[in-house]
Coordinates of C-alpha atoms in Angstrom, one line a residue:
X14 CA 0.0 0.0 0.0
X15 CA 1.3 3.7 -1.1
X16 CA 0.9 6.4 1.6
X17 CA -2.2 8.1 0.9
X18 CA -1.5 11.9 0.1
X19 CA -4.9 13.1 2.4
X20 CA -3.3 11.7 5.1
X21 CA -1.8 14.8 6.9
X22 CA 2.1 14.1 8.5
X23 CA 2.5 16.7 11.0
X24 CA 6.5 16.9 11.9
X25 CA 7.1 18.9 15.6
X26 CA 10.7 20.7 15.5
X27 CA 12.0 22.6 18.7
X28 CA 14.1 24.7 18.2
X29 CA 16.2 26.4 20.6
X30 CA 20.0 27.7 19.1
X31 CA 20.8 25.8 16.3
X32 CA 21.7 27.7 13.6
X33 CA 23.9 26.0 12.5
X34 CA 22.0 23.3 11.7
X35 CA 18.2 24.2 11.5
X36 CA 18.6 24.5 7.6
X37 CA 19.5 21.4 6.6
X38 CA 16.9 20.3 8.7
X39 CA 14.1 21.9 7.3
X40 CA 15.3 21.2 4.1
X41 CA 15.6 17.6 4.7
X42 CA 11.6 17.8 5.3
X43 CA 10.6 20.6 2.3
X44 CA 11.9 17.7 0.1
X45 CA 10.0 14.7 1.1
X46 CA 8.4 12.5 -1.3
X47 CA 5.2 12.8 0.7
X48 CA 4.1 16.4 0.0
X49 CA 0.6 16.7 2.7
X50 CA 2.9 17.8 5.5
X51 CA 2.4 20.4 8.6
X52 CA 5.5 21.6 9.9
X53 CA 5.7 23.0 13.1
X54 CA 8.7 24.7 14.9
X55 CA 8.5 25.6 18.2
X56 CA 10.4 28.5 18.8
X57 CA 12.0 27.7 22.6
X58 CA 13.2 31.0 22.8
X59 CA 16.5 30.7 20.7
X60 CA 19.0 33.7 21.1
X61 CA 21.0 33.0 17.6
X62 CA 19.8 33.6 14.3
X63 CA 17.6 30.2 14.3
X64 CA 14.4 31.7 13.9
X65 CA 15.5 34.1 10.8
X66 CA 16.3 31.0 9.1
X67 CA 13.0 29.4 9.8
X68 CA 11.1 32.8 8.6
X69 CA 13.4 32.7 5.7
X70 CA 12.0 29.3 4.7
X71 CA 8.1 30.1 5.7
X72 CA 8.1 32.4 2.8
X73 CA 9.1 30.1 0.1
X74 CA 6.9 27.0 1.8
X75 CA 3.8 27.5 3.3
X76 CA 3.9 24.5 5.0
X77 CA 5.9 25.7 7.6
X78 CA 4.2 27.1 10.7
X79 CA 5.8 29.0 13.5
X80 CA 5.3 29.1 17.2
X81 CA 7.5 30.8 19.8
X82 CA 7.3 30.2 23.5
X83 CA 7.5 33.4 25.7
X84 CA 9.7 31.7 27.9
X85 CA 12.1 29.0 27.7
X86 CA 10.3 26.2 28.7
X87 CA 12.8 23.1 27.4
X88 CA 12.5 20.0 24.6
X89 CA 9.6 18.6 26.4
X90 CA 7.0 21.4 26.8
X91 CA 8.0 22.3 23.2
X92 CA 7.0 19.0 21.8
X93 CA 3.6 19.4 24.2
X94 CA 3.6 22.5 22.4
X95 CA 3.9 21.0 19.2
X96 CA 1.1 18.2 20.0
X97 CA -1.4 20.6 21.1
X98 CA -1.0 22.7 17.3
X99 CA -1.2 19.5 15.2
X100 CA -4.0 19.2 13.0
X101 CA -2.3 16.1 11.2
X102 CA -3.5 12.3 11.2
X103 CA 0.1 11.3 12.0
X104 CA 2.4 13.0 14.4
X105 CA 6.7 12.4 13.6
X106 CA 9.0 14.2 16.3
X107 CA 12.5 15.6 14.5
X108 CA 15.2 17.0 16.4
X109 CA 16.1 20.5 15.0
X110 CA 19.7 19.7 14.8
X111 CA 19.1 16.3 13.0
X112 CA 17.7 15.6 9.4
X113 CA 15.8 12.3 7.2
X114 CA 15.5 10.5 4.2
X115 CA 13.8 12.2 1.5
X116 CA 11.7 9.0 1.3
X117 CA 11.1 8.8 5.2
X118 CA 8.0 9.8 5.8
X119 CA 6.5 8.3 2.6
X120 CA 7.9 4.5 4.0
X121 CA 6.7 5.3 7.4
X122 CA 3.1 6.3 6.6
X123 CA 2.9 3.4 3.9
X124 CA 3.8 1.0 7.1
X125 CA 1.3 2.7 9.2
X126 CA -1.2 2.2 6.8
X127 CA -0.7 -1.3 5.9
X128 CA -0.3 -2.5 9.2
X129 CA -2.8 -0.2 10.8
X130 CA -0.3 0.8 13.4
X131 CA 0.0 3.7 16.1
X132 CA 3.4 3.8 16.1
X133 CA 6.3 3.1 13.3
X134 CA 9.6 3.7 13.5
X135 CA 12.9 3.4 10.9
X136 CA 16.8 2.4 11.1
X137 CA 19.0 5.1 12.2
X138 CA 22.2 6.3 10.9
X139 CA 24.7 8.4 13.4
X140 CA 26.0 11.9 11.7
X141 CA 29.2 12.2 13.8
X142 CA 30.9 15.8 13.9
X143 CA 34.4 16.0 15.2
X144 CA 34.2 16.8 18.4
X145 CA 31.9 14.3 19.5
X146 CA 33.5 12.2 22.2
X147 CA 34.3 8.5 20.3
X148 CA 34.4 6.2 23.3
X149 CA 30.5 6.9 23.7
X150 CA 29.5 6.3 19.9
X151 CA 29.6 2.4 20.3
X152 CA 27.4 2.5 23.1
X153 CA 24.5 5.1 21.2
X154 CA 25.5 3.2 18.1
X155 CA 24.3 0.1 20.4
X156 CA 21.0 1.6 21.7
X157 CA 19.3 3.0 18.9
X158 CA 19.9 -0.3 16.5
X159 CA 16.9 -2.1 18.1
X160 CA 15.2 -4.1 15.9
X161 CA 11.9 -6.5 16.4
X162 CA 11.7 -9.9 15.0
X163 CA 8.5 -9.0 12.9
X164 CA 7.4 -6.5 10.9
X165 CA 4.9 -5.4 12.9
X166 CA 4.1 -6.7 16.4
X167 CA 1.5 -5.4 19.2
X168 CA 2.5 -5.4 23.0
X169 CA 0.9 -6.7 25.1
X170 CA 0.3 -7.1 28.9
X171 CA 3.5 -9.6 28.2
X172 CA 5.4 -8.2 26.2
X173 CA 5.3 -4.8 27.8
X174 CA 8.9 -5.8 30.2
X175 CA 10.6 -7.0 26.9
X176 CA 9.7 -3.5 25.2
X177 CA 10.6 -1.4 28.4
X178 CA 13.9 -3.0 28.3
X179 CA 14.8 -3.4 24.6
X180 CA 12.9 -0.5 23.2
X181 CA 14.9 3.0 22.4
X182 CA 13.3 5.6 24.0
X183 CA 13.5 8.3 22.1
X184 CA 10.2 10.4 20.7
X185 CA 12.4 11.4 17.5
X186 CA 12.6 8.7 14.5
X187 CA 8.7 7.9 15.0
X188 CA 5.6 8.5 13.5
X189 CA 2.7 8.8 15.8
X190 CA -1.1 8.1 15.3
X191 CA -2.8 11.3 16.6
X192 CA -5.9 9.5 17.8
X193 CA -3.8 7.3 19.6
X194 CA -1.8 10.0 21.7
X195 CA -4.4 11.7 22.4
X196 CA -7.4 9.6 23.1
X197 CA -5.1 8.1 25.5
X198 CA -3.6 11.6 27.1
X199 CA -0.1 10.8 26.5
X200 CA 2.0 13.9 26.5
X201 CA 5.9 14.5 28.0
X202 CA 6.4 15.6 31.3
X203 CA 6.2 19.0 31.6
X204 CA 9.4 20.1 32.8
X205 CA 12.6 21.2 31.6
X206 CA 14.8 18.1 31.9
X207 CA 16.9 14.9 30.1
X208 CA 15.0 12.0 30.0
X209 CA 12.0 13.1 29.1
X210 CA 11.2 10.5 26.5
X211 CA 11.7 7.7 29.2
X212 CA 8.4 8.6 30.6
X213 CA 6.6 9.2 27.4
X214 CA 8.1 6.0 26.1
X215 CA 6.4 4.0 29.4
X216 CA 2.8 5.7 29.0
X217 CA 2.7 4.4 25.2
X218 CA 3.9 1.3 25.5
X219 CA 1.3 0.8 29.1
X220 CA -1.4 2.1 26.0
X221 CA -0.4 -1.7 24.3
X222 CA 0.0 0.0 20.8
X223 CA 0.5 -1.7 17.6
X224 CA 4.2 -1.2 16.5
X225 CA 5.7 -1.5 12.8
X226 CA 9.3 -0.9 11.5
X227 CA 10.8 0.1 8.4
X228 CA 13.7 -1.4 7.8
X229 CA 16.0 1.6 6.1
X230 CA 17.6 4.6 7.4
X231 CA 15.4 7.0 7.6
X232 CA 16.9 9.3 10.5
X233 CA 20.1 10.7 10.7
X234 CA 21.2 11.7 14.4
X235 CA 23.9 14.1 15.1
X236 CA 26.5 13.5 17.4
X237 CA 27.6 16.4 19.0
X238 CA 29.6 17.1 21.8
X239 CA 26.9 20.0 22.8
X240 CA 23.8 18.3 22.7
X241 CA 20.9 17.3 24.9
X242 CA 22.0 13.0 25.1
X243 CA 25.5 13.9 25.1
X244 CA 25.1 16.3 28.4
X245 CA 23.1 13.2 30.0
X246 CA 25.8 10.9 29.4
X247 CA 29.0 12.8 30.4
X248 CA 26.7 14.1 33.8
X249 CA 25.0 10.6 35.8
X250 CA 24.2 11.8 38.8
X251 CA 22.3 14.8 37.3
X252 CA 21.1 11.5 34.6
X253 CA 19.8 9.7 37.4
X254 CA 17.5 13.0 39.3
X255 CA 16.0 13.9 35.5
X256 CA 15.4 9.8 35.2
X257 CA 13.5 9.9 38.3
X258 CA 11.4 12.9 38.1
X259 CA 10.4 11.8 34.1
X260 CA 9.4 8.3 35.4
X261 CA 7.8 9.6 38.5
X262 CA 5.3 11.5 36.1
X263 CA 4.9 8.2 34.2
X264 CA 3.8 6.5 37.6
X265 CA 0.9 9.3 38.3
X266 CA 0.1 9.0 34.6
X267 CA 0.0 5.1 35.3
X268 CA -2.0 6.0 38.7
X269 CA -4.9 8.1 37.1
X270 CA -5.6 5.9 34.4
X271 CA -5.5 3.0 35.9
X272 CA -2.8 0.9 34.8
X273 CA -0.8 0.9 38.0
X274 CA 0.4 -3.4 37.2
X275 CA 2.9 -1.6 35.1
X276 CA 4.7 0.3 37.9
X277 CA 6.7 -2.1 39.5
X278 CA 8.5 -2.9 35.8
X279 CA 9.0 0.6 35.5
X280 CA 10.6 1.7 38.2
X281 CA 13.2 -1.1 38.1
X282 CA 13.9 -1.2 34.4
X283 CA 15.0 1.7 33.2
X284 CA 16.5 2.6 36.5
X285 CA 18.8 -0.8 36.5
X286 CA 20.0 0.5 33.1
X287 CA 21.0 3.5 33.7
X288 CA 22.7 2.4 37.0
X289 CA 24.1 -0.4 35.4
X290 CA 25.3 1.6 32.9
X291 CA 27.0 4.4 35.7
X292 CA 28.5 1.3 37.3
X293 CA 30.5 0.5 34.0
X294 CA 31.3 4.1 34.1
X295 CA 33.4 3.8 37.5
X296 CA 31.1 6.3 39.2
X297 CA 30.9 5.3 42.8
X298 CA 29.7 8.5 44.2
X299 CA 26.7 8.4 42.3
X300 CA 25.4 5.5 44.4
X301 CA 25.6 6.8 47.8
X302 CA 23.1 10.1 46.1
X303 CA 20.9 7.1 45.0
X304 CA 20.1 6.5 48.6
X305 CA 18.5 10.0 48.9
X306 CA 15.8 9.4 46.5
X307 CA 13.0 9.3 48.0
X308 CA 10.9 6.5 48.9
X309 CA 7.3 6.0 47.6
X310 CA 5.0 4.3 50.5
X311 CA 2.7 2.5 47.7
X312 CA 5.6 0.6 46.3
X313 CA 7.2 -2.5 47.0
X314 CA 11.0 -2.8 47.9
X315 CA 13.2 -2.1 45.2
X316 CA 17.3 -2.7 45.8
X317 CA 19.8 -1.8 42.9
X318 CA 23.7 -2.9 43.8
X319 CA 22.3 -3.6 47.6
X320 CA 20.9 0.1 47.9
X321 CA 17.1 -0.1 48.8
X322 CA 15.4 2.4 45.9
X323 CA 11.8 2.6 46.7
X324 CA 10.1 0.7 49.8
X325 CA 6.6 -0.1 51.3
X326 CA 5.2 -0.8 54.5
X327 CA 2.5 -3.5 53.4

């Protein structure tokens, strides 16, 4: 099946400083094979000469749409930002310094259709600049290649563990049903840290959706030394706080709408990795600040390396 061109694609970009890169971006979406497109930048207050670009580009393509913040609010409120503006059937987050396939959207919106999926998502290919730091390439490199064993597959109740574990969370590189975000209420936390796709990752996957890959390139991810992952990695301890407050939001989310079997695998997942992960690292200080996080009186025990995470009294 062909992607349909009524179906609207509407592609979210924050944008906050990136001058140097917003262009190739925007042009990397002006030239996709599939036409019906609403871009959206979200203006996150950027002090360079982003924005003149972006205006530069509105009046040549009408496509474009801007919206500016009137304070700087961080990746995750623009992307709620972004959601709240889209009038399109399909939703595809794209990282203002990063840029796709011509042919992306097109494969992904074909997959959706064919499979009837909420979410799809595409290979990814790093764009390394020279000053990105090489010892840590192997282990993005390693993250992001996640592939499933089908084409398409549907979590499930269990099935959810194997996705929380094996999954990539990151918002960028996938196209979104619209009716599926929202009908469920699934939005990023609203607060301006790293980590913020962990917990959006954990309310659609609780939401059982219907998953379908494309297997090609269709995303190209800079690594820079400057950026938003690359900050989270060289800083764990400050990792570990923005882990816990974006999962914390996932739990309430969980909470309210009544999916709370899912909170025990989600507070020990992710947070295993990323501790695991900081224990590769050599950083032994960062365990004895685990101990001060607080502990939740709902939950069961949870011990990481012998330090007791979260504990109940039942």
């Amino acid at each position: 099946m062909k992607s349909e061109g009524s179906n609207i694609v509407s592609i979210i970009i924050p944008i906050y400083n990136v001058e140097k890169y917003i262009q190739q971006c925007l042009e990397s979406v002006i030239c996709q094979t599939h036409k019906n497109l609403e871009i959206l930048c979200v203006d996150d207050c950027s002090q360079d000469a982003s924005i003149d670009i972006v205006r530069s580009h509105m009046v040549k393509d009408t496509r474009i749409k801007l919206i500016s913040h009137a304070m700087n609010q961080g990746l995750a409120c623009a992307r709620n930002t972004g959601i709240e503006h889209a009038t399109g059937d399909y939703i595809y987050f794209l990282d203002s310094d990063d840029f796709i396939s011509s042919e992306s959207i097109e494969s992904m919106l074909d997959s959706a259709l064919t499979h009837k999926s909420d979410m799809v998502f595409s290979g990814v290919e790093l764009a390394v600049e020279e000053d990105a730091k090489g010892d840590e390439l192997s282990a993005i490199k390693s993250y992001l290649s996640f592939k499933p064993q089908a084409e398409c597959e549907e979590v499930s109740r269990d099935t959810f563990e194997l996705f929380l574990d094996e999954f990539p969370c990151v918002a960028w590189n996938k196209l979104f049903r619209t009716e599926f975000l929202r009908s469920n209420y699934i939005s990023f936390v609203q607060q301006n840290i790293v980590h913020e796709d962990e917990g959006f990752h954990v309310k659609i996957l609780a939401n059982l959706p219907k998953i379908s890959f494309v297997d090609e390139v269709g995303y190209f991810y800079r690594i820079r030394s400057s950026s938003i992952m690359q900050q989270a990695i060289d800083d764990w301890e400050k990792k570990i706080k923005a882990l816990t407050v974006s999962l914390d939001d996932a739990i309430s989310y969980l909470n309210k709408h009544e999916k709370s079997e899912y909170i025990e695998l989600v507070k020990a997942r992710p947070l295993y990795r990323h501790c695991y992960a900081a224990e590769n690292k050599k950083k032994p200080s960062l365990f004895s600040k685990l101990i001060r996080i607080r502990v939740r009186k709902n939950h069961k025990r949870l011990q990481i390396f012998g330090i007791t995470l979260y504990e109940s009294n039942r």
